[in-house]
Short mmCIF file of C-alpha atoms and ligand atoms in Angstrom, two decimals:
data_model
loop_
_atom_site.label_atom_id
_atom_site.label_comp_id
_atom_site.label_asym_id
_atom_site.label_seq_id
_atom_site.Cartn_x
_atom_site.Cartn_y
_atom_site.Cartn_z
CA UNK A 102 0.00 0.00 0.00
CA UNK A 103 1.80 3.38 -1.51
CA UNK A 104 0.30 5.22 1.79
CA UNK A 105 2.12 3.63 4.43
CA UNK A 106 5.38 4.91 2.62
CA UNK A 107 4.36 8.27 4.43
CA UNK A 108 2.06 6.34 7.18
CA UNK A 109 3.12 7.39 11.00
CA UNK A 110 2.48 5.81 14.22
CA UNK A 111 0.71 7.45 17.28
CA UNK A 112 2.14 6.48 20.55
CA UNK A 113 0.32 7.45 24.13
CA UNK A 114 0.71 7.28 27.16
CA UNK A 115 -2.42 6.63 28.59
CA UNK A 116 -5.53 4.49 27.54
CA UNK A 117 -7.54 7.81 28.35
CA UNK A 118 -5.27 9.71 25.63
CA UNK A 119 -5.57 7.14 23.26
CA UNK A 120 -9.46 7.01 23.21
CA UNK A 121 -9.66 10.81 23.27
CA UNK A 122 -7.61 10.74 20.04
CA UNK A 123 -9.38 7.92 18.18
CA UNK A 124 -12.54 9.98 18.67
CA UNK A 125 -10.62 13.49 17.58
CA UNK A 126 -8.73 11.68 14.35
CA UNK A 127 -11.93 9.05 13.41
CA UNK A 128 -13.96 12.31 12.02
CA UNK A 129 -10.90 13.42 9.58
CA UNK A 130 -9.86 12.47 6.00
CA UNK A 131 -7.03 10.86 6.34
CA UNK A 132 -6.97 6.86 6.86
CA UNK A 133 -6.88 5.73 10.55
CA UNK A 134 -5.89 2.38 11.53
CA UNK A 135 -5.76 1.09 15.34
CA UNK A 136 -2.94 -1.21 16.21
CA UNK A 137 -3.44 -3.15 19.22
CA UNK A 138 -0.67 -4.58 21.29
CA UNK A 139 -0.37 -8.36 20.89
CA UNK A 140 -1.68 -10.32 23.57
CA UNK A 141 1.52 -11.40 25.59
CA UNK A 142 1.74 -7.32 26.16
CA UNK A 143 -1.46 -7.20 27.85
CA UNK A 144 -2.18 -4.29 30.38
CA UNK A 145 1.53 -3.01 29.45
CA UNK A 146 1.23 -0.44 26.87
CA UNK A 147 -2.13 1.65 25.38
CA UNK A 148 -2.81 0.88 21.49
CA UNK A 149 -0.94 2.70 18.50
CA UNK A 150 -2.72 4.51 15.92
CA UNK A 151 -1.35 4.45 12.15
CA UNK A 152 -2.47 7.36 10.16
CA UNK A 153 -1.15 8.54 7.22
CA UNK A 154 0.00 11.37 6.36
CA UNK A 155 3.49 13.92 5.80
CA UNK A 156 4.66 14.27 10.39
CA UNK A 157 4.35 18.04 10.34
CA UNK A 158 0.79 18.09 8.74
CA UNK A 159 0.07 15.46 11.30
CA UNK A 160 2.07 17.81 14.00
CA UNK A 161 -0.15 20.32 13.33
CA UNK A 162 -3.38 18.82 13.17
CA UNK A 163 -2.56 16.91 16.65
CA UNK A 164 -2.08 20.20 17.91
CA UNK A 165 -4.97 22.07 16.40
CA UNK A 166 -6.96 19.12 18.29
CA UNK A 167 -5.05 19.31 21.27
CA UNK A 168 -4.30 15.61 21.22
CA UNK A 169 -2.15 14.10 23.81
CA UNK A 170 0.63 12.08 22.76
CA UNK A 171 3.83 10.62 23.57
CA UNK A 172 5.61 10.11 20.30
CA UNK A 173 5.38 10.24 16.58
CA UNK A 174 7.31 8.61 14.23
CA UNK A 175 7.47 6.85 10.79
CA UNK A 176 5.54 3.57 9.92
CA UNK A 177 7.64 0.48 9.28
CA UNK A 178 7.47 -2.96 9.31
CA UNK A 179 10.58 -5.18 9.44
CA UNK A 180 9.58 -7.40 12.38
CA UNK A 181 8.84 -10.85 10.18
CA UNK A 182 8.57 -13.01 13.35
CA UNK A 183 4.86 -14.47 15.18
CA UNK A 184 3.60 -12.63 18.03
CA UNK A 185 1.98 -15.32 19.71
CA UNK A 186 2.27 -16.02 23.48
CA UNK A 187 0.15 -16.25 25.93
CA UNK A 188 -0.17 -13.08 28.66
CA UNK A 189 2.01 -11.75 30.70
CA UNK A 190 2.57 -13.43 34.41
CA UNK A 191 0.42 -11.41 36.43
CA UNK A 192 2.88 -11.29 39.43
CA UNK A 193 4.19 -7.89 37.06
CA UNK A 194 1.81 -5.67 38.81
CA UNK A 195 2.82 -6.01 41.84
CA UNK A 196 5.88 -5.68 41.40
CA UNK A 197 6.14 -2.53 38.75
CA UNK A 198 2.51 -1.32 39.59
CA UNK A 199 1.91 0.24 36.05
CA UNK A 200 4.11 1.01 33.34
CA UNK A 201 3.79 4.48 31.47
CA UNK A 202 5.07 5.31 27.87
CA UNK A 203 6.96 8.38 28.86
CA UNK A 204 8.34 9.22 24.95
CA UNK A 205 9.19 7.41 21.43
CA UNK A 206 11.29 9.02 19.22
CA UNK A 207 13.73 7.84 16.45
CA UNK A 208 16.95 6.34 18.15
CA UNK A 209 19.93 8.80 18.15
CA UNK A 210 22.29 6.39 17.28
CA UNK A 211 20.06 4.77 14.40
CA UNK A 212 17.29 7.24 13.06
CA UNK A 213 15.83 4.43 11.10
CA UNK A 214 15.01 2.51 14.49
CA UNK A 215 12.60 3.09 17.37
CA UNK A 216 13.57 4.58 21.15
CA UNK A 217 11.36 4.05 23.80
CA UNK A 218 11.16 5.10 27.61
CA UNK A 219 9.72 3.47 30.04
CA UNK A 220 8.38 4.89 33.44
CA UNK A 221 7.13 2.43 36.35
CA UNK A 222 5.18 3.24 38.95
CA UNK A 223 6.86 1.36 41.59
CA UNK A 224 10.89 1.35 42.18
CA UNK A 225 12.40 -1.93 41.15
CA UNK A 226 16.05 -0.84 42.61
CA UNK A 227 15.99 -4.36 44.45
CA UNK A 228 15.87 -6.35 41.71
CA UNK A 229 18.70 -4.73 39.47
CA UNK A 230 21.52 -6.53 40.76
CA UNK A 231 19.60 -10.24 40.61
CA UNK A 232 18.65 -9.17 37.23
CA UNK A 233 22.71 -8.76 36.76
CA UNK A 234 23.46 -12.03 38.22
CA UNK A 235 20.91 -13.61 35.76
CA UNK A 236 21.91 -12.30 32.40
CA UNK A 237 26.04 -13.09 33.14
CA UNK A 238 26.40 -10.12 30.85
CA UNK A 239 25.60 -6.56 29.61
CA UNK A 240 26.93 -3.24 31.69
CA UNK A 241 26.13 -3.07 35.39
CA UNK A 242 26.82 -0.09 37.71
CA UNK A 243 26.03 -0.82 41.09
CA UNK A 244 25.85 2.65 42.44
CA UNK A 245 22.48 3.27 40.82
CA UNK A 246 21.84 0.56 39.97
CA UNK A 247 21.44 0.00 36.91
CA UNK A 248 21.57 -2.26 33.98
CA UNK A 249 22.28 -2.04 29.94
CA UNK A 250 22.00 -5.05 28.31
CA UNK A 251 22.42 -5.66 24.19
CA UNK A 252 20.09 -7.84 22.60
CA UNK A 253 21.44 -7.81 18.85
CA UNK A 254 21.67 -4.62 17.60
CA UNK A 255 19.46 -3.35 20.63
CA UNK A 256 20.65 -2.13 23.89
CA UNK A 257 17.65 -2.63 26.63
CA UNK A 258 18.92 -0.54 29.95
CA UNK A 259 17.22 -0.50 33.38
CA UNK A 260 17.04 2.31 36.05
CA UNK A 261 15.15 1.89 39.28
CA UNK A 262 11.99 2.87 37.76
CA UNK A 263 12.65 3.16 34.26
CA UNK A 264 13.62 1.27 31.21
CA UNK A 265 15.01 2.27 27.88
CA UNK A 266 14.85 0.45 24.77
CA UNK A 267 17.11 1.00 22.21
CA UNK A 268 16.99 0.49 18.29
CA UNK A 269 13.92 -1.25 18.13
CA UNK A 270 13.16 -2.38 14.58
CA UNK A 271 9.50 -1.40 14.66
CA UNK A 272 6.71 -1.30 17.26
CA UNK A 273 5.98 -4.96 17.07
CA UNK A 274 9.89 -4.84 17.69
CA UNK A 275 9.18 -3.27 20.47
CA UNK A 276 6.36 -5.41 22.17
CA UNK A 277 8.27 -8.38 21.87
CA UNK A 278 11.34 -6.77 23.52
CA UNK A 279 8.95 -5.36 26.61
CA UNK A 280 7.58 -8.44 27.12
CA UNK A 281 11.20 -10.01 27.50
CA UNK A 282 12.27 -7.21 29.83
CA UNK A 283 8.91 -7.61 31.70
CA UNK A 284 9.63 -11.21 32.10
CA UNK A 285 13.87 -10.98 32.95
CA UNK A 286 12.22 -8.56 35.71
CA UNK A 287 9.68 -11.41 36.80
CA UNK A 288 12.17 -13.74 36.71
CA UNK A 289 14.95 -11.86 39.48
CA UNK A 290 11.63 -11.30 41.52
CA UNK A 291 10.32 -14.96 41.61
CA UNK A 292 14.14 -16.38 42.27
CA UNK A 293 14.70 -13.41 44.77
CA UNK A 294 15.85 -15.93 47.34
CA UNK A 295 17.68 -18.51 45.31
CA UNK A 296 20.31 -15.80 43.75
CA UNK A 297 23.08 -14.14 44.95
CA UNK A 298 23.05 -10.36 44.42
CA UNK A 299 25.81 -8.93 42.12
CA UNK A 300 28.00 -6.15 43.71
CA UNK A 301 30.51 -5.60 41.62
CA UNK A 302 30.43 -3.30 38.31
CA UNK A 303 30.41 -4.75 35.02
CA UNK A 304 31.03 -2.60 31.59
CA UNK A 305 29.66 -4.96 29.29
CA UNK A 306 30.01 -2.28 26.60
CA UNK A 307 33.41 -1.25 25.66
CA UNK A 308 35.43 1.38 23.90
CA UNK A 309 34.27 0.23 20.60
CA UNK A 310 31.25 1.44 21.53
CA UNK A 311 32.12 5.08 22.20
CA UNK A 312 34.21 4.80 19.04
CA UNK A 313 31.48 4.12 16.86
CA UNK A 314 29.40 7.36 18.24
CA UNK A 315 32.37 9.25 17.87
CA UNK A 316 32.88 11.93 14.24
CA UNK A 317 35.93 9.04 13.45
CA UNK A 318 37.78 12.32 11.71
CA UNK A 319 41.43 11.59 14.03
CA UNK A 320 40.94 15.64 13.88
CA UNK A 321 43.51 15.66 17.53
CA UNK A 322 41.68 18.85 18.59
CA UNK A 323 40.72 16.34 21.80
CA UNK A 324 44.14 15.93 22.35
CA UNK A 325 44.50 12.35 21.46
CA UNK A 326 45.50 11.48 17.90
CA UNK A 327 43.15 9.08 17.49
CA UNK A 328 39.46 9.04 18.19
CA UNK A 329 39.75 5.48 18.84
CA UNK A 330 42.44 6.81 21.57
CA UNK A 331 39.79 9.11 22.85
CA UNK A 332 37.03 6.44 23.20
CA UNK A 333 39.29 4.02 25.32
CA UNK A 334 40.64 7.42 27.69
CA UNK A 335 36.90 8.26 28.02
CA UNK A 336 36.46 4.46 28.86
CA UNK A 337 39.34 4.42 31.10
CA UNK A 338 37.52 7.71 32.60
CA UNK A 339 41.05 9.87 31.57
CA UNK A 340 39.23 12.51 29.74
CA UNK A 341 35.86 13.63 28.95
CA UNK A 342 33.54 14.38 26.29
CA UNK A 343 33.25 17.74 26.40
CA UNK A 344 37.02 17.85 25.13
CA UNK A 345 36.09 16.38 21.34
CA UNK A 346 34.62 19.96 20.48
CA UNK A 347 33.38 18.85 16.81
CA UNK A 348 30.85 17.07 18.66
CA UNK A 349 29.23 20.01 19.83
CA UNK A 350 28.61 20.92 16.31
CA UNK A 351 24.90 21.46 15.44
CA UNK A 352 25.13 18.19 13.29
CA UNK A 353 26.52 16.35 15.69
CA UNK A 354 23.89 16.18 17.65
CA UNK A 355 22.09 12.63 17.55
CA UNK A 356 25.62 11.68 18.19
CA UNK A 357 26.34 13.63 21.21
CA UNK A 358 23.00 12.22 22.51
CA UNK A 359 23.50 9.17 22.37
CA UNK A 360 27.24 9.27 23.43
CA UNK A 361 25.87 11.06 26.86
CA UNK A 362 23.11 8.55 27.26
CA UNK A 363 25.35 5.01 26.62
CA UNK A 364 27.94 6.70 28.90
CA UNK A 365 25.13 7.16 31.36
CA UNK A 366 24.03 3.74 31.25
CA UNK A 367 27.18 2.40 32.07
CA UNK A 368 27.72 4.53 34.81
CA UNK A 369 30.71 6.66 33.46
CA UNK A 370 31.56 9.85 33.93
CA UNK A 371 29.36 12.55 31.24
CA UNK A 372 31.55 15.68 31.55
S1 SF4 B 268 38.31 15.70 18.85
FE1 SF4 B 268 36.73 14.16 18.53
S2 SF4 B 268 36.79 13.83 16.33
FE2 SF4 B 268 38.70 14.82 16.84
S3 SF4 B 268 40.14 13.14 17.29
FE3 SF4 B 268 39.25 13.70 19.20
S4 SF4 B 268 37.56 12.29 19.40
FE4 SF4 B 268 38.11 12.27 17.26
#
């Protein structure tokens, strides 16, 4: 279908936003399509709406309606695998209370993929470092705690009552990879007494990782002659970021963004 080439996807927050923006949108011209979330995401997340249409026409018509939203962004579908499962354990209540869409956007490292944030309504601090000792892997920081994990070519990170997910490959993308976070948080809580805590920092994520955020021009003006020498001094916490200045270009950005939020994660040092 030629329209979904300039479709874009409605995210909310709340179930109440959602229906007050079905009944807005349902009276205009434009086609309107409501995605639900599959089954094994029940409770977690309010529907999607796909509407077509160029984003700032849609901008301004959300506006011009007053519509509440959380995040708009392009249509796609690369996510080729089946959605089927059965519903979530319902032990996830009690033990996150609610979850709340706080904001999707494009991810700053990958424009072409989805970033999503998390908020829940209860603090899950506790369970951060048996979640560590479960996945062997991944960055851990202790001292927050928190918890960034890669999953492919997406990196899933969890705060005390928050979690971030990274270069999702569409909003079915996404689902699947809540539902697996959901579950790896079920999981610490139901072996709570059977694991040992972990209590020592882990960076899963190395300098290669900073490296591939950075402009890659060996410029020196950081003072290293290599950016690949900067990335393993910020690494090695010897420098900081502020000190590659073509990053605070204005088309640098998505870059910097991202460099300050995977730093972040890990628990390193920002500036
Ligand atoms: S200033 Fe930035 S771009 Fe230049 S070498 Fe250092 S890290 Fe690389």
């Amino acid at each position: 279908m030629a329209f979904l080439d300039m479709a874009h996807l409605l995210f909310f927050s709340r179930e109440e936003d959602f229906h007050a923006a079905r009944n807005v949108l349902s009276s205009s011209q434009r086609y309107l399509e409501v995605i639900e979330a599959p089954r094994f995401c029940a409770g977690f997340v309010p529907p999607v709406i796909l509407l077509s249409g160029h984003k700032n026409e849609l901008r301004a018509e959300l506006k011009r309606h007053d519509v509440a939203f959380c995040g708009l962004v392009q249509y796609l579908r690369r996510t080729t695998r089946q959605l089927d499962g059965g519903p979530p354990r319902s032990m996830w209540k009690e033990i996150l209370g609610a979850l709340t869409t706080e904001s999707v956007r494009d991810s700053a490292s990958d424009p072409t993929r989805l970033r999503i944030e998390l908020r829940t309504k209860l603090n899950f601090s506790g369970l951060i470092p048996l979640m560590a000792a479960l996945v062997r892997g991944g960055a851990y920081n202790p001292q927050v705690p928190s918890l960034a994990i890669e999953e492919g070519h997406r990196l899933i990170a969890f705060f005390p009552d928050s979690v971030v997910i990274s270069r999702c490959d569409d909003v079915y993308d996404f689902w699947f990879q809540l539902r697996c976070s959901v579950e790896l948080i079920c999981e610490a809580f139901e072996k709570k007494h059977f694991i040992e805590p972990v209590q020592e920092p882990r960076q899963g994520i190395g300098a290669i990782e900073i490296f591939r955020r950075l402009p890659a021009t060996n410029c020196g003006k950081c003072g290293f002659a290599t950016c690949m020498e900067f990335a393993v001094a910020l690494f090695t916490q010897k420098t900081i970021l502020e000190l590659c200045t073509p990053l605070l270009e204005q088309d640098m950005n998505l870059r910097r963004e991202s460099l300050l939020w995977l730093l972040q994660t890990v628990g390193l040092r920002c500036t």
